[in-house]
XYZ file of N, CA and C in Angstrom:
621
model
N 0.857 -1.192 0.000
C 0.000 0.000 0.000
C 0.884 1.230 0.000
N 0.633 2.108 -0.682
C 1.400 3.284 -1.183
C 1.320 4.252 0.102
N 2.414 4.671 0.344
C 2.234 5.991 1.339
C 0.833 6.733 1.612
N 0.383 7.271 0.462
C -0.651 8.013 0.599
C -1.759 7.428 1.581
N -2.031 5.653 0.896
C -2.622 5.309 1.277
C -2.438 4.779 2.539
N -1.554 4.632 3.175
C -1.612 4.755 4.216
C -1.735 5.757 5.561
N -1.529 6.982 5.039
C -1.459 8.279 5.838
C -2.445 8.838 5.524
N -3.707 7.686 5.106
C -5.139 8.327 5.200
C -5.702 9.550 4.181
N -4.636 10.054 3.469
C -4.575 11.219 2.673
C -5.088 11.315 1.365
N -5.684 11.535 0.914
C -6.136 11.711 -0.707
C -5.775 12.210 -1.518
N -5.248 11.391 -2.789
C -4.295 11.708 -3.888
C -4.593 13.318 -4.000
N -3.774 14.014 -4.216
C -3.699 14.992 -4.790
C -4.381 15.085 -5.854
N -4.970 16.419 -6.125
C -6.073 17.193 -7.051
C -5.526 17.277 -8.594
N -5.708 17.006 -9.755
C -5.114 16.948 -10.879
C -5.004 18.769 -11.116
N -3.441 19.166 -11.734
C -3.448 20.699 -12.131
C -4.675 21.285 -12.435
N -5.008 22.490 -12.398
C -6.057 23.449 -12.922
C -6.325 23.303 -14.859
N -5.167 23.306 -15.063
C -5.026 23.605 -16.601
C -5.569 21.876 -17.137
N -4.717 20.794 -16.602
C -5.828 19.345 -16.658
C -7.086 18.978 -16.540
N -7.945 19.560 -15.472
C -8.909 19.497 -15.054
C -9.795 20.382 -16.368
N -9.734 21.069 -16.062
C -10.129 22.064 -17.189
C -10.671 21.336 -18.378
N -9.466 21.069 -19.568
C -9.466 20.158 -20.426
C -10.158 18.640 -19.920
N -10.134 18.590 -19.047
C -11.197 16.777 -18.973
C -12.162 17.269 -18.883
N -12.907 18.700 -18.151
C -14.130 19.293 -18.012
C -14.297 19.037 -19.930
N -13.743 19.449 -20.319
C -14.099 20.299 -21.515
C -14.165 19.178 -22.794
N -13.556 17.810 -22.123
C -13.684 16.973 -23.327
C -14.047 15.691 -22.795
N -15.036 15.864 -21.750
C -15.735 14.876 -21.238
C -16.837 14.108 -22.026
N -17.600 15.294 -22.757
C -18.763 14.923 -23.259
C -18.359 13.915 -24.811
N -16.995 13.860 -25.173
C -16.533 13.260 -26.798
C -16.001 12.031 -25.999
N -15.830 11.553 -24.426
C -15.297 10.298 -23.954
C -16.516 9.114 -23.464
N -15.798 7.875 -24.281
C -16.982 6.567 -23.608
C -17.087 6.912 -21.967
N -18.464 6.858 -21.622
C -18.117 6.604 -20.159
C -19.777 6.199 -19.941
N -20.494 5.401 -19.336
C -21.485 4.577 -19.292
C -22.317 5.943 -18.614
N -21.838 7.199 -18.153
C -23.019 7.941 -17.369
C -23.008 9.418 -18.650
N -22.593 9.042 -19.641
C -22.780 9.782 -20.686
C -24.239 9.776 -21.843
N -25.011 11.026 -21.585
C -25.719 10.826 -22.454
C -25.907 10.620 -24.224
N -27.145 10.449 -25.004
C -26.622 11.248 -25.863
C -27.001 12.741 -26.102
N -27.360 13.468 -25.444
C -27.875 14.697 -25.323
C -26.395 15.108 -24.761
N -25.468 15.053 -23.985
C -24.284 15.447 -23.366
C -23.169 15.355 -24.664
N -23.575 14.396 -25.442
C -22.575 14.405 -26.975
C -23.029 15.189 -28.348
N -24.443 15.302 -27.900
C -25.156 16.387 -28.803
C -24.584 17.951 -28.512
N -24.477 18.414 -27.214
C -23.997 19.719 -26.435
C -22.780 19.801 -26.938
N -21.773 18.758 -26.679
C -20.338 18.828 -27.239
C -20.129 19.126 -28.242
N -20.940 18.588 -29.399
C -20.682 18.913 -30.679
C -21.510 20.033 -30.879
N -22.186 20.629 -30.329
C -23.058 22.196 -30.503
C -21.747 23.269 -30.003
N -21.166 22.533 -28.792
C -20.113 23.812 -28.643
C -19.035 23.779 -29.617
N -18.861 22.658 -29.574
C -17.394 22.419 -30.863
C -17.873 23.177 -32.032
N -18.887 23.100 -32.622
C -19.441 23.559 -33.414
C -19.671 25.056 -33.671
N -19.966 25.356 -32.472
C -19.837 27.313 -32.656
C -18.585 27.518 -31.849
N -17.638 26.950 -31.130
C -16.196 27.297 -31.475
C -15.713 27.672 -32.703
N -16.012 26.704 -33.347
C -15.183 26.860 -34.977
C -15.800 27.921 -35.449
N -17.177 27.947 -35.614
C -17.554 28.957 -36.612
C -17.654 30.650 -36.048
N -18.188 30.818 -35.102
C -18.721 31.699 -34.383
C -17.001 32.678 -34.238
N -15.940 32.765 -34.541
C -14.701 33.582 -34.464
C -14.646 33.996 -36.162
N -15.103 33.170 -37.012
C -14.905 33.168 -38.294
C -15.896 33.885 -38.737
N -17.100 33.894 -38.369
C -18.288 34.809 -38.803
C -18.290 35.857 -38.066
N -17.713 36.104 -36.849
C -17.683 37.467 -36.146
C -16.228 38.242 -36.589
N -15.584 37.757 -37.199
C -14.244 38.144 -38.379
C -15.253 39.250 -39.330
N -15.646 38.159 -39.925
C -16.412 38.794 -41.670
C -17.496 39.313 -41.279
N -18.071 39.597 -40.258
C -19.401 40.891 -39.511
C -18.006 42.341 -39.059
N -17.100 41.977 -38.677
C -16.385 42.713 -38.203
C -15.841 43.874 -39.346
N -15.225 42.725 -40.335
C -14.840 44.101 -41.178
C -15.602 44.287 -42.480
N -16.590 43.389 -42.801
C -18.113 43.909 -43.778
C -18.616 45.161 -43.257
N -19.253 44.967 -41.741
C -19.556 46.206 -41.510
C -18.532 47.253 -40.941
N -17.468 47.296 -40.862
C -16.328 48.135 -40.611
C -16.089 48.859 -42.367
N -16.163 48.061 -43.209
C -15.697 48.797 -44.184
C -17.254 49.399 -44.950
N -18.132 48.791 -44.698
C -19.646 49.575 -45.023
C -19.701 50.775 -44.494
N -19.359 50.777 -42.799
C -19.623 52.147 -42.173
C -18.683 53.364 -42.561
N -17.363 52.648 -43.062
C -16.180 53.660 -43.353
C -16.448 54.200 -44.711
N -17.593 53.402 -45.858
C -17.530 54.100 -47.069
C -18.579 55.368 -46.199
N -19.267 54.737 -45.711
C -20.809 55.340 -45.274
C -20.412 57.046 -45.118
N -19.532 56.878 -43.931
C -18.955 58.201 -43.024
C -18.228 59.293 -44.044
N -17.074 58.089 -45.251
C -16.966 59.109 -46.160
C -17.658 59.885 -47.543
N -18.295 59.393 -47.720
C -19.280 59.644 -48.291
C -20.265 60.487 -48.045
N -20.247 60.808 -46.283
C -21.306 61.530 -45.612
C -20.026 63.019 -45.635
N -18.711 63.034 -45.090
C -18.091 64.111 -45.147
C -17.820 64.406 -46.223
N -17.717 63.887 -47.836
C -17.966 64.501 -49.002
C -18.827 64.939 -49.225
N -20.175 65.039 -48.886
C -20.990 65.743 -48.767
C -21.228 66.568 -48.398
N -20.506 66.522 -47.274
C -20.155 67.839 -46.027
C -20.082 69.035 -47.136
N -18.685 68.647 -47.243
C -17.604 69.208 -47.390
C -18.020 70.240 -49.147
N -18.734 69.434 -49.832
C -19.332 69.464 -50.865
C -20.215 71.267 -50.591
N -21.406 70.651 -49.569
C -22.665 72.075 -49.227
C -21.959 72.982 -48.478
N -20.848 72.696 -47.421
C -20.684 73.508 -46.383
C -19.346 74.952 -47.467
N -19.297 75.971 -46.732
C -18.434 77.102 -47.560
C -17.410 77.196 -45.960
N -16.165 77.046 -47.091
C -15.135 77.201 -45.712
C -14.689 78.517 -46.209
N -14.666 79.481 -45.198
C -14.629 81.297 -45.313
C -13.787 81.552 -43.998
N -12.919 82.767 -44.230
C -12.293 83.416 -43.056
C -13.431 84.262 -42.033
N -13.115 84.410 -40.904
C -13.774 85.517 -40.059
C -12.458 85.659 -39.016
N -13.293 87.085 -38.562
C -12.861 87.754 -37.757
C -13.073 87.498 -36.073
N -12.755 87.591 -35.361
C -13.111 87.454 -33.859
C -13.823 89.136 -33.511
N -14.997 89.177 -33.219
C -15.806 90.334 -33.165
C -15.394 91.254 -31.658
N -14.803 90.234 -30.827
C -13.910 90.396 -29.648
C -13.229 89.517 -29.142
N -12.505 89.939 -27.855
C -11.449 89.193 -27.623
C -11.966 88.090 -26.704
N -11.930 86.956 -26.951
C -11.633 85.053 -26.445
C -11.142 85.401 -24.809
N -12.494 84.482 -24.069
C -11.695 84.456 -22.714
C -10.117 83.963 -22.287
N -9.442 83.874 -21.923
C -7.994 83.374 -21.443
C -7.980 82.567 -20.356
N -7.277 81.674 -20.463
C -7.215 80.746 -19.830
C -6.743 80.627 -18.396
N -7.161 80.402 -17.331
C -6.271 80.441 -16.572
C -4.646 79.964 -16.123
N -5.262 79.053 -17.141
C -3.660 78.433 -17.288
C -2.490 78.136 -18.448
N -2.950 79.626 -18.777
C -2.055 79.668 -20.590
C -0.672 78.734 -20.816
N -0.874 78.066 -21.807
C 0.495 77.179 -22.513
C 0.570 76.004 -21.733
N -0.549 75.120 -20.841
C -0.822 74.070 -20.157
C -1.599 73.307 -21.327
N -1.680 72.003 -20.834
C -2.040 71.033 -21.791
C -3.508 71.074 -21.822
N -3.927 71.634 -20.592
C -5.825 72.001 -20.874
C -5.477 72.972 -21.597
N -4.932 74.304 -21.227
C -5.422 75.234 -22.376
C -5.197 74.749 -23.813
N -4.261 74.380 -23.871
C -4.373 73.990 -25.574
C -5.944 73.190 -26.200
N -6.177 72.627 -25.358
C -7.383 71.409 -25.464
C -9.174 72.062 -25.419
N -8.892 73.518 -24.789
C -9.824 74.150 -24.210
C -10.263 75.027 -25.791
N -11.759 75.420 -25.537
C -12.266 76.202 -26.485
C -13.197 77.104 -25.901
N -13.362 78.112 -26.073
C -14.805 79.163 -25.863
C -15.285 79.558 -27.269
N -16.654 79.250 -27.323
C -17.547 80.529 -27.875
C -17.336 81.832 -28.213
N -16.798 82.463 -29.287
C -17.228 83.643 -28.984
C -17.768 84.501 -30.368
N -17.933 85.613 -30.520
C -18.855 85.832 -32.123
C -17.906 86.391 -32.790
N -18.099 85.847 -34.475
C -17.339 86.032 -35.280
C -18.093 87.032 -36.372
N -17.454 87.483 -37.184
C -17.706 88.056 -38.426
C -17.225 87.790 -39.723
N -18.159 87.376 -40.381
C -17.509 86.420 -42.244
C -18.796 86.652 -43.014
N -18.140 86.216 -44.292
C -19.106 86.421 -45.741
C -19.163 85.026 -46.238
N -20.795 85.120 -46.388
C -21.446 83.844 -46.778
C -21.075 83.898 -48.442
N -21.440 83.058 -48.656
C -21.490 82.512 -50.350
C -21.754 84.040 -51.265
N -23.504 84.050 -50.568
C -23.819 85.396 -51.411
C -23.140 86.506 -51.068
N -22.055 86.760 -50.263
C -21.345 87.747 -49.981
C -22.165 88.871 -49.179
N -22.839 88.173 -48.526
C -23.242 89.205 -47.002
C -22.813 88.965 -46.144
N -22.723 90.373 -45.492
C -21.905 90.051 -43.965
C -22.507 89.680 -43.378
N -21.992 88.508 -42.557
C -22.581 87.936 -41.204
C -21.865 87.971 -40.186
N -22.792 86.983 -38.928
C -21.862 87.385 -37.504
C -22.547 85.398 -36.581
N -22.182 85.548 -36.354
C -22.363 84.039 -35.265
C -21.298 83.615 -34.957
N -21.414 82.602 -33.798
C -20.716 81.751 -32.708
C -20.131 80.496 -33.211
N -18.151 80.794 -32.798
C -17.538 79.250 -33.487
C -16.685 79.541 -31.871
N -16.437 78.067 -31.922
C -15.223 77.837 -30.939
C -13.905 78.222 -31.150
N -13.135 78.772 -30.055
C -11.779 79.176 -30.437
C -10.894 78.971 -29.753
N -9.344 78.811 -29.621
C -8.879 78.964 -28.472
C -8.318 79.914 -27.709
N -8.362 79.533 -26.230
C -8.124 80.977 -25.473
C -7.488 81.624 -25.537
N -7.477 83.399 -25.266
C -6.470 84.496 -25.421
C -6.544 85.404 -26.780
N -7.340 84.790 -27.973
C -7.309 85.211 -29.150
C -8.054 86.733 -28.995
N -7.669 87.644 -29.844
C -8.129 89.335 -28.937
C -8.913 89.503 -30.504
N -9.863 90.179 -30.209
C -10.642 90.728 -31.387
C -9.859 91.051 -32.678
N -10.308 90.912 -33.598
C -9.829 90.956 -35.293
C -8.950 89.400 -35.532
N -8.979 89.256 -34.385
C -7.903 87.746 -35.261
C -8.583 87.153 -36.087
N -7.839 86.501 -37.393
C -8.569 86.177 -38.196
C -8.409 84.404 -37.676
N -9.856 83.667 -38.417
C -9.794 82.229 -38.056
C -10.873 82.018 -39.270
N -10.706 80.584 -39.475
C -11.903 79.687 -40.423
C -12.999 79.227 -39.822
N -14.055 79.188 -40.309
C -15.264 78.941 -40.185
C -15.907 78.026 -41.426
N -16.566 77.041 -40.967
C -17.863 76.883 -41.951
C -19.073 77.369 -42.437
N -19.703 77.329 -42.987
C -21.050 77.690 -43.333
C -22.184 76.919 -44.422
N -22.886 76.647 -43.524
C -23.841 76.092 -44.378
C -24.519 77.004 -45.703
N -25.393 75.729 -46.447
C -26.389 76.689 -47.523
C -27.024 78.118 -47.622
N -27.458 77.717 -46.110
C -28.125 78.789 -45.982
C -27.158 80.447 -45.022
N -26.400 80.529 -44.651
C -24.980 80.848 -44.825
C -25.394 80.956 -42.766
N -25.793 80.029 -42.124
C -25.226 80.185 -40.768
C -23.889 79.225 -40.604
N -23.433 79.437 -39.546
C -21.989 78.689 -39.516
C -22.295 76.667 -39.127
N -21.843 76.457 -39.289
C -21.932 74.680 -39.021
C -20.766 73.952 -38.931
N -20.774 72.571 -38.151
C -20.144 72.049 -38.341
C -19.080 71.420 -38.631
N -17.564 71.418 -38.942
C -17.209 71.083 -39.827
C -17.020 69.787 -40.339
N -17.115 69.240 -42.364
C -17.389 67.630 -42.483
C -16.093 67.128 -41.487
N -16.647 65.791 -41.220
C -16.273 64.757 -40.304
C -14.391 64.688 -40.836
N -13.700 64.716 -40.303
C -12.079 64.222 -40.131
C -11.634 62.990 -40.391
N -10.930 62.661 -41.109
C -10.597 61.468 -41.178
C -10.309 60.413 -40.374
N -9.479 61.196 -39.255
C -10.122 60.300 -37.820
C -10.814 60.229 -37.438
N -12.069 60.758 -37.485
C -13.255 60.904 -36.651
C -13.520 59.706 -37.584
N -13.721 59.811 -38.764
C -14.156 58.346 -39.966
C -14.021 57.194 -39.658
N -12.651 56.850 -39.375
C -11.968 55.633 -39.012
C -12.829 55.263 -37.836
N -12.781 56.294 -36.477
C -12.999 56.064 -34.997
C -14.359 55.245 -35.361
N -15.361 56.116 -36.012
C -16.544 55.830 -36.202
C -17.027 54.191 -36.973
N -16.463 53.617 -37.829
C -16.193 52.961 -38.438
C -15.804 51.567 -37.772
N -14.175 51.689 -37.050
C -13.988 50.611 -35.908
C -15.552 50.763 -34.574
N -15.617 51.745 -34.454
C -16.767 51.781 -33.879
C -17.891 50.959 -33.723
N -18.194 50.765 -35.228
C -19.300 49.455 -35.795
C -18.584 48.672 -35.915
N -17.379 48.334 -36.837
C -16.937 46.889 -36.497
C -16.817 46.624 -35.237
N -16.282 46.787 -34.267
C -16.332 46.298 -33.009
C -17.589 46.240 -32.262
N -19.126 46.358 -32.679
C -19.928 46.516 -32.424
C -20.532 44.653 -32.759
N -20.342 45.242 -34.294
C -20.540 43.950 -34.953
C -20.089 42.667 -34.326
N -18.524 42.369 -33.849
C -18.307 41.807 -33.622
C -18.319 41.164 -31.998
N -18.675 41.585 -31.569
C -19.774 41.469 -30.159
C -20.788 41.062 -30.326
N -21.677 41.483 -31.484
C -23.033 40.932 -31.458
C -23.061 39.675 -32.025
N -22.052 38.935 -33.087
C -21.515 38.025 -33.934
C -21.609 37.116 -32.289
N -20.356 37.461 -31.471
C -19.908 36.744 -30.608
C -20.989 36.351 -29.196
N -22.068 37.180 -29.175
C -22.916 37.258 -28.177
C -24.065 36.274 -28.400
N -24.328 36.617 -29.747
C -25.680 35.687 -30.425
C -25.293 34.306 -30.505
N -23.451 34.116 -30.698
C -22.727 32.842 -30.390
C -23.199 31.994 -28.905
N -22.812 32.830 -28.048
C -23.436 32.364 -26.589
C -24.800 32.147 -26.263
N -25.320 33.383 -26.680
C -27.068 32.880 -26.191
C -27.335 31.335 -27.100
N -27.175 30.967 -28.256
C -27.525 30.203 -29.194
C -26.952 28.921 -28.281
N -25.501 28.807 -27.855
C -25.029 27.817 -26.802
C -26.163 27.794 -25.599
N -26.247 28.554 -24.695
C -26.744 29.083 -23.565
C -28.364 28.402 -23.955
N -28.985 28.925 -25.121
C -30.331 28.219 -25.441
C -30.356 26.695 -25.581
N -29.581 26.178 -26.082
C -29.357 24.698 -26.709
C -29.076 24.066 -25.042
N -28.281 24.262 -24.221
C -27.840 23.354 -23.230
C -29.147 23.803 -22.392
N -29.725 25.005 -22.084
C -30.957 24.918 -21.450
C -32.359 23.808 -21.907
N -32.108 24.004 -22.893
C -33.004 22.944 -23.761
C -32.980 21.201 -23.659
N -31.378 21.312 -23.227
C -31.326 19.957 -23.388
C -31.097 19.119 -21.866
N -30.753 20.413 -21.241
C -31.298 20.282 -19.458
C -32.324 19.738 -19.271
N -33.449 20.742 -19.922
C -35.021 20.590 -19.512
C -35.403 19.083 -20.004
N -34.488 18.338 -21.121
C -34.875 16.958 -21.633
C -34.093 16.267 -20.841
N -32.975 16.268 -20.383
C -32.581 15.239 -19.507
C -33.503 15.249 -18.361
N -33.618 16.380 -17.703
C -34.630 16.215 -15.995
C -35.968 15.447 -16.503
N -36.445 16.100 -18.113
C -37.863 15.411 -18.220
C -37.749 13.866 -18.534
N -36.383 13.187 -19.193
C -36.285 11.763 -18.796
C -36.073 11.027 -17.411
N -35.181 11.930 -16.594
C -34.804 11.313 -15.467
C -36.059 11.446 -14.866
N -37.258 12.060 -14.580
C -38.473 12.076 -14.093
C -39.151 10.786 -14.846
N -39.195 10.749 -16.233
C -39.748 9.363 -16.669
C -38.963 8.452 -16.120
N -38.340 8.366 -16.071
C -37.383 6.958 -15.682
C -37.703 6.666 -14.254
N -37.950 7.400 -13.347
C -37.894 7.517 -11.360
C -39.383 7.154 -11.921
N -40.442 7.426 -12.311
C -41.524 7.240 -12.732
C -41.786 5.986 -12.820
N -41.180 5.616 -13.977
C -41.090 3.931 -14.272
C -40.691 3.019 -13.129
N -39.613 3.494 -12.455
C -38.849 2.559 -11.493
C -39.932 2.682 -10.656
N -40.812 3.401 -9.855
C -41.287 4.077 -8.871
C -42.665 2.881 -9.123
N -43.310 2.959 -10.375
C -44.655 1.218 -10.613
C -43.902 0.017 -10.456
N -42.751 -0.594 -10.931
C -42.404 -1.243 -10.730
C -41.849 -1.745 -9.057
C-alpha cells in the first residue's frame, strides 16, 4: 500500500489547466453515465467554437468597411454644401487660466465672429476658439447653404474612430448571439434530460 494510502490522505487534485481540459472533453469520452444529449452539447459547442470567431471576423470588417464608405461619403458631402470662409473674432476670447498648459491647448470658448457667406453678405455668429485670441484675429469657419456657420465635415479620424466603432460593435453581437444560441441549446437539453430522469424515477417508482 502506497504511502498516501496509508497516511489516510487523498491523492492529490489533478493541475487546474488538466482538469479544465477533462471538463471540456468529457462529453466526446466513452463513459457509461454519458448521455446522448451530453454528446449532442459537445458537438453544438465544438461547433460554434469553430464557426462563431470566423463569422464574427467577416461581420467585423463587412460592416467596418460599409460604415467607413458610409462616413466618407457623408463628409464629401459635407464638405461638398458647407463654404469654408475666413472671419474675424468680433472680440477678444476668454484666457485661460492656465495659458500654454495642456488644458489650455485642449480648451475652447464661444465667442462671435464676423464672415461672408457665399452670397457675400456680412454675417456674424458663434464658433469655438482657443483661449487668449483678442478681437480681429482672423480664423476659419464653416457655413452652411443657408450661410449660418456649421459644423465642420467629419475628419478622417473621426471616420476611421466611427467605423472601428461598428466593427467592433458587430463583432460582439456576432460573438454574443454565439453564446445565447449555446446558452439556449444546453438549457433545452437540461429541460430533456430532468424530463427523462423524471420518466425513468416514474417507471422505477410502478415497478
Amino acid at each position: 500500500m502506497s504511502g498516501e494510502m496509508s497516511s489516510g490522505r487523498p491523492p492529490p487534485d489533478p493541475p487546474p489547466h488538466l482538469a479544465a481540459r477533462h471538463r471540456l472533453l468529457w462529453r466526446w469520452r466513452r463513459n457509461p453515465l454519458r448521455r446522448p444529449t451530453d454528446r449532442l452539447q459537445g458537438w453544438v459547442a465544438l461547433g460554434l467554437l469553430l464557426t462563431i470567431p470566423v463569422l464574427a471576423a467577416f461581420a467585423m470588417f463587412g460592416v467596418g468597411d460599409t460604415a467607413y464608405r458610409h462616413y466618407r461619403a457623408t463628409a464629401e458631402r459635407q464638405a461638398r454644401a458647407l463654404h469654408h470662409t475666413a472671419a474675424a473674432l468680433v472680440h477678444d476670447a476668454p484666457g485661460h487660466p492656465e495659458p500654454g498648459s495642456e488644458e489650455a491647448r485642449k480648451t475652447r470658448y464661444r465667442v462671435t465672429v464676423r464672415y461672408t457667406d457665399r452670397a457675400g453678405r456680412a454675417r456674424t455668429g458663434e464658433t469655438e476658439v482657443l483661449p487668449g485670441l483678442s478681437a480681429g484675429t482672423p480664423v476659419y469657419v464653416w457655413a452652411g447653404p443657408d450661410g449660418t456657420l456649421a459644423e465642420p465635415p467629419m475628419a478622417t479620424e473621426e471616420i476611421r474612430s466611427r467605423a472601428m466603432g461598428w466593427a467592433l460593435l458587430a463583432f460582439l453581437a456576432v460573438a454574443l448571439t454565439g453564446a445565447a444560441a449555446y446558452g439556449a441549446v444546453a438549457l433545452a437539453l437540461q429541460r430533456r434530460n430532468l424530463a427523462d430522469w423524471d420518466a425513468r424515477w416514474a417507471e422505477t417508482a410502478r415497478h
